[in-house]
N, CA, C and O of each residue as an XYZ file, in Angstrom:
396
protein
N       0.863     -1.290     -0.236
C      -0.206      0.186     -0.202
C       0.976      1.249     -0.130
O       2.017      1.307      0.526
N       0.191      2.316     -1.372
C       1.438      3.316     -1.541
C       1.089      4.522     -0.816
O       0.029      4.256     -0.249
N       1.431      5.710     -0.540
C       0.980      6.863     -0.648
C       0.990      7.742     -1.535
O       1.968      7.801     -2.280
N      -0.005      8.578     -1.673
C       0.334      9.424     -2.905
C       0.404     10.981     -2.659
O      -0.634     11.396     -3.174
N       0.893     11.746     -2.288
C       0.606     13.121     -1.820
C       0.757     13.818     -3.163
O       1.395     13.502     -4.168
N      -0.247     15.165     -2.800
C      -0.619     15.873     -3.533
C      -0.503     16.976     -3.236
O      -1.152     17.275     -2.234
N       0.093     17.802     -3.705
C       0.001     18.714     -3.479
C      -0.665     20.239     -4.362
O      -0.451     20.212     -5.573
N      -1.563     21.733     -3.737
C      -2.613     22.266     -4.799
C      -1.164     23.707     -4.572
O      -0.931     24.568     -3.723
N      -0.587     23.303     -5.741
C       0.114     24.889     -5.625
C      -0.287     25.596     -6.107
O      -0.507     25.233     -7.262
N      -0.862     27.495     -5.749
C      -1.464     28.306     -6.756
C      -0.927     28.088     -7.786
O      -0.073     27.203     -7.729
N      -1.153     28.750     -9.144
C      -0.906     29.838    -10.322
C      -0.417     28.420    -10.722
O       0.330     28.568    -11.689
N      -0.552     26.724    -10.292
C       0.214     26.177    -11.277
C      -0.181     25.607    -12.006
O      -1.132     25.179    -11.351
N      -0.374     24.824    -13.656
C      -1.766     24.523    -14.032
C      -1.016     23.380    -14.877
O      -0.026     23.525    -15.594
N      -1.674     22.311    -14.633
C      -1.227     20.512    -15.399
C      -1.877     20.727    -16.526
O      -2.857     21.472    -16.503
N      -1.386     20.011    -17.938
C      -2.287     20.006    -18.856
C      -1.836     18.264    -18.927
O      -0.706     17.808    -18.756
N      -3.364     17.341    -19.295
C      -2.715     15.973    -20.322
C      -3.446     15.861    -21.446
O      -4.631     16.195    -21.453
N      -2.863     15.408    -22.460
C      -3.716     15.019    -23.440
C      -3.909     13.143    -23.595
O      -3.134     12.336    -23.082
N      -5.096     12.799    -24.402
C      -4.979     11.976    -24.726
C      -6.128     11.961    -25.355
O      -7.247     12.296    -24.966
N      -5.465     11.207    -27.177
C      -6.870     11.078    -28.189
C      -7.768      9.799    -27.646
O      -7.485      8.657    -27.284
N      -8.997     10.563    -27.770
C      -9.911      9.568    -27.421
C     -10.167      8.393    -29.113
O     -10.546      8.604    -30.265
N      -9.815      7.502    -28.527
C     -10.158      6.368    -29.679
C      -8.453      6.282    -30.624
O      -8.377      6.275    -31.853
N      -7.460      6.237    -29.840
C      -6.179      6.776    -30.529
C      -5.767      4.333    -30.328
O      -5.040      3.560    -30.953
N      -6.362      4.229    -29.612
C      -6.035      2.455    -29.639
C      -6.464      1.946    -31.051
O      -5.789      1.485    -31.972
N      -7.688      2.156    -30.937
C      -8.594      1.575    -32.102
C      -7.967      1.692    -32.838
O      -7.346      0.786    -33.394
N      -7.911      3.171    -33.154
C      -7.835      3.632    -35.001
C      -6.436      3.061    -35.177
O      -6.197      2.209    -36.034
N      -5.165      3.731    -34.034
C      -3.609      3.370    -34.334
C      -3.533      1.323    -34.639
O      -2.574      0.792    -35.200
N      -4.719      0.569    -34.128
C      -4.253     -0.783    -34.894
C      -5.003     -0.515    -36.484
O      -4.742     -1.276    -37.415
N      -5.562      0.176    -36.580
C      -6.360     -0.142    -38.294
C      -4.907      0.705    -38.754
O      -4.744      0.970    -39.945
N      -4.242      0.962    -38.093
C      -3.268      2.532    -39.150
C      -2.130      1.429    -39.301
O      -1.937      0.427    -38.612
N      -1.247      2.035    -40.699
C       0.207      1.506    -40.854
C       0.520      2.469    -40.280
O       0.154      3.627    -40.080
N       2.136      1.015    -39.765
C       2.869      2.912    -38.538
C       3.146      3.985    -38.730
O       3.149      4.949    -37.964
N       3.584      3.840    -40.518
C       4.067      5.281    -40.815
C       3.158      6.366    -40.137
O       3.514      7.312    -39.434
N       1.676      5.929    -40.589
C       0.644      6.617    -40.838
C       0.467      7.657    -39.324
O       0.154      8.840    -39.193
N       0.991      6.105    -37.880
C       0.399      6.288    -37.051
C       1.593      7.704    -36.594
O       1.583      8.894    -36.279
N       2.458      6.640    -36.817
C       3.563      8.273    -36.500
C       3.759      9.430    -37.036
O       4.400     10.308    -36.459
N       3.013      9.636    -38.695
C       2.991     11.184    -38.906
C       1.929     12.097    -37.944
O       2.197     13.160    -37.385
N       0.498     11.278    -37.919
C       0.128     12.119    -36.800
C       0.019     11.962    -35.617
O      -0.974     12.391    -35.029
N       1.212     11.177    -34.848
C       1.592     12.623    -33.548
C       2.972     12.985    -33.892
O       3.469     13.819    -33.136
N       3.310     12.789    -34.331
C       4.094     13.697    -34.769
C       3.912     15.022    -34.978
O       4.525     15.892    -34.360
N       2.889     15.274    -36.037
C       2.323     16.310    -36.964
C       1.519     17.135    -35.584
O       1.393     18.357    -35.651
N       0.882     16.205    -34.081
C       0.064     16.545    -33.100
C       1.419     16.905    -32.197
O       1.592     18.114    -32.043
N       2.292     16.128    -31.648
C       2.889     17.247    -30.503
C       3.852     18.011    -31.208
O       4.497     18.734    -30.449
N       4.210     18.108    -32.562
C       5.281     19.460    -33.214
C       4.311     20.440    -33.152
O       4.825     21.547    -33.312
N       2.627     20.503    -32.918
C       1.467     21.473    -33.145
C       1.703     21.400    -31.537
O       1.909     22.609    -31.649
N       1.858     21.165    -30.264
C       1.653     21.350    -29.324
C       2.776     22.320    -28.819
O       2.684     23.375    -28.193
N       3.788     21.680    -29.255
C       5.910     21.935    -29.031
C       5.446     23.508    -29.084
O       5.536     24.306    -28.151
N       4.870     23.792    -30.547
C       5.092     25.191    -31.083
C       4.627     26.167    -30.084
O       5.166     27.142    -29.560
N       3.411     25.594    -29.968
C       2.398     26.230    -28.948
C       2.970     26.614    -27.277
O       2.971     27.681    -26.663
N       3.434     25.229    -26.892
C       4.863     25.816    -25.450
C       5.320     26.723    -26.134
O       4.723     27.729    -26.517
N       6.508     26.392    -26.346
C       7.919     27.002    -26.592
C       7.276     28.369    -27.200
O       8.168     29.003    -27.765
N       6.106     28.982    -27.263
C       5.599     30.249    -27.245
C       5.106     31.446    -26.081
O       5.023     32.640    -25.796
N       4.945     30.503    -25.818
C       4.842     30.425    -23.857
C       5.239     30.227    -22.861
O       5.100     29.055    -22.510
N       5.984     31.238    -21.770
C       7.445     31.160    -21.663
C       7.193     30.815    -20.123
O       8.236     30.685    -19.482
N       5.847     30.621    -19.314
C       5.542     29.700    -18.834
C       5.177     28.342    -18.570
O       4.827     27.709    -17.573
N       5.422     28.029    -20.103
C       4.907     27.722    -19.664
C       5.701     25.876    -20.908
O       5.952     25.884    -22.113
N       5.864     24.463    -19.745
C       7.007     23.824    -19.993
C       6.836     22.353    -20.224
O       6.678     21.611    -19.255
N       6.869     21.638    -22.100
C       6.383     20.233    -22.195
C       7.119     19.480    -20.301
O       7.821     20.010    -19.440
N       6.585     18.328    -20.390
C       7.213     17.210    -19.136
C       7.385     16.379    -19.806
O       8.481     15.850    -19.621
N       6.499     15.734    -20.960
C       7.104     13.842    -21.543
C       5.477     13.994    -21.994
O       4.382     14.524    -21.801
N       6.420     12.925    -22.870
C       5.076     12.328    -24.303
C       5.428     10.853    -23.988
O       6.539     10.331    -23.890
N       4.179     10.312    -23.853
C       4.090      8.747    -24.009
C       2.988      8.033    -24.844
O       1.893      7.813    -24.327
N       3.311      7.600    -26.370
C       2.036      7.058    -27.074
C       1.581      8.521    -27.261
O       2.045      9.653    -27.401
N       0.260      7.770    -27.175
C      -0.418      9.665    -27.366
C      -1.003     10.568    -26.924
O      -1.867     11.277    -27.438
N      -0.181     10.595    -25.126
C      -0.391     11.248    -24.728
C       0.925     12.327    -24.242
O       2.076     11.958    -24.013
N       0.368     13.838    -24.153
C       1.253     14.420    -23.688
C       1.281     15.550    -22.233
O       0.193     16.106    -22.083
N       1.976     15.804    -21.552
C       1.763     16.666    -20.440
C       2.537     17.595    -20.715
O       3.632     17.383    -21.237
N       2.141     18.676    -20.440
C       2.598     20.067    -19.797
C       2.528     20.479    -18.812
O       1.701     19.865    -18.138
N       3.310     21.803    -17.968
C       2.943     22.322    -16.167
C       3.037     23.619    -17.081
O       3.567     23.590    -18.192
N       2.424     24.866    -16.467
C       2.177     26.016    -16.323
C       2.404     26.505    -14.623
O       1.872     26.073    -13.600
N       3.336     27.491    -14.816
C       3.828     28.664    -13.344
C       4.713     27.118    -12.668
O       5.215     27.377    -11.574
N       4.899     26.022    -13.010
C       5.506     25.654    -11.987
C       7.298     25.908    -12.247
O       8.061     25.720    -11.300
N       7.800     26.321    -13.538
C       9.240     26.725    -13.303
C       9.477     28.057    -11.746
O      10.091     27.833    -10.703
N       8.839     29.191    -12.093
C       8.450     30.699    -10.976
C       8.592     29.754    -10.136
O       9.793     29.610     -9.908
N       7.503     28.518     -9.144
C       7.604     27.648     -8.293
C       8.881     27.358     -7.762
O       9.253     27.720     -6.646
N       9.399     26.850     -8.385
C       9.674     25.975     -8.300
C      12.130     27.305     -7.848
O      13.209     27.041     -7.319
N      11.540     28.361     -8.493
C      12.910     28.857     -8.656
C      12.148     29.987     -7.443
O      13.004     30.817     -7.137
N      11.169     30.180     -6.886
C      11.927     30.560     -5.802
C      11.593     29.780     -4.468
O      11.185     30.457     -3.524
N      11.716     28.574     -4.326
C      11.682     27.561     -4.144
C      12.747     27.092     -3.370
O      12.783     26.767     -2.183
N      13.961     27.118     -4.591
C      15.085     26.589     -4.527
C      15.989     28.181     -4.330
O      17.184     28.080     -4.610
N      15.634     29.246     -3.993
C      16.352     30.267     -3.400
C      15.672     30.496     -2.046
O      15.407     31.631     -1.650
N      15.487     29.747     -1.574
C      15.024     29.709      0.197
C      13.656     30.646     -0.294
O      13.149     30.708      0.826
N      13.069     31.120     -0.831
C      12.273     32.059     -0.752
C      10.877     31.462     -0.276
O      10.707     30.274     -0.551
N       9.802     32.151      0.433
C       8.049     31.828      0.283
C       7.745     31.008     -0.375
O       7.889     31.396     -1.534
N       7.297     29.797     -0.333
C       6.503     29.745     -1.944
C       5.020     29.641     -1.567
O       4.880     29.181     -0.433
N       3.746     29.972     -2.265
C       3.135     30.110     -2.289
C       1.617     28.657     -1.453
O       0.437     28.446     -1.174
N       3.109     28.114     -1.479
C       2.655     26.926     -1.188
C       3.040     27.011      0.691
O       2.431     26.539      1.651
N       3.988     27.624      0.623
C       3.881     27.678      2.228
C       3.570     28.454      2.991
O       3.539     28.371      4.219
N       3.186     29.687      1.989
C       1.976     30.540      2.588
C       0.879     29.458      3.030
O       1.076     28.583      3.873
N      -0.213     29.647      2.375
C      -0.609     28.419      2.731
C      -1.169     27.609      2.716
O      -2.066     27.321      1.924
N      -0.528     26.676      4.150
C      -0.166     25.330      4.474
C      -1.633     24.634      4.235
O      -1.826     23.531      3.724
N      -2.405     25.351      4.624
C      -4.027     24.594      4.394
C      -4.677     23.714      3.156
O      -5.385     22.722      2.986
N      -4.212     24.384      2.656
C      -4.340     23.903      1.064
C      -3.714     23.097      0.673
O      -4.072     22.547     -0.369
N      -2.624     22.717      1.277
C      -1.529     21.221      1.114
C      -3.193     19.616      1.224
O      -3.901     19.350      2.196
N      -3.200     18.898     -0.352
C      -4.267     17.974      0.151
C      -3.647     16.670      0.250
O      -3.903     16.208     -0.862
N      -2.937     15.700      0.927
C      -3.149     14.041      1.088
C      -3.678     13.005      1.077
O      -3.895     12.307      2.067
N      -4.016     12.711     -0.277
C      -4.447     11.363     -0.416
C      -3.762     10.214     -0.292
O      -2.679     10.040     -0.850
N      -4.560      9.002      0.738
C      -4.254      7.677      0.482
C      -4.379      6.939     -0.542
O      -5.541      6.562     -0.694
N      -3.507      6.498     -1.473
C      -3.959      5.367     -2.532
C      -4.100      3.792     -1.446
O      -3.393      3.570     -0.463
N      -5.239      2.850     -2.002
C      -5.766      1.695     -1.748
C      -5.622      0.981     -2.195
O      -6.173     -0.072     -1.871
């Protein structure tokens, strides 16, 4: 039994995308068509992300894409030893136990 800890950090957002029906669609396609579609989609996401200084692409797995906004600023403050929004309001910290 593991413990998951979720922190609420004001002004930080996470984007997670997942293509509906991807597994079914991709199983009926040539591998080159699947790779081409994913490359075009991820290149489009990366173009948008690179134009937004506060947004960072985190990871891609299969058809999933993760990006985060505002975390770099929070991490910079934390690294410098400054007060982060999380430290200012400990009441927003949420803990959940995995079952």
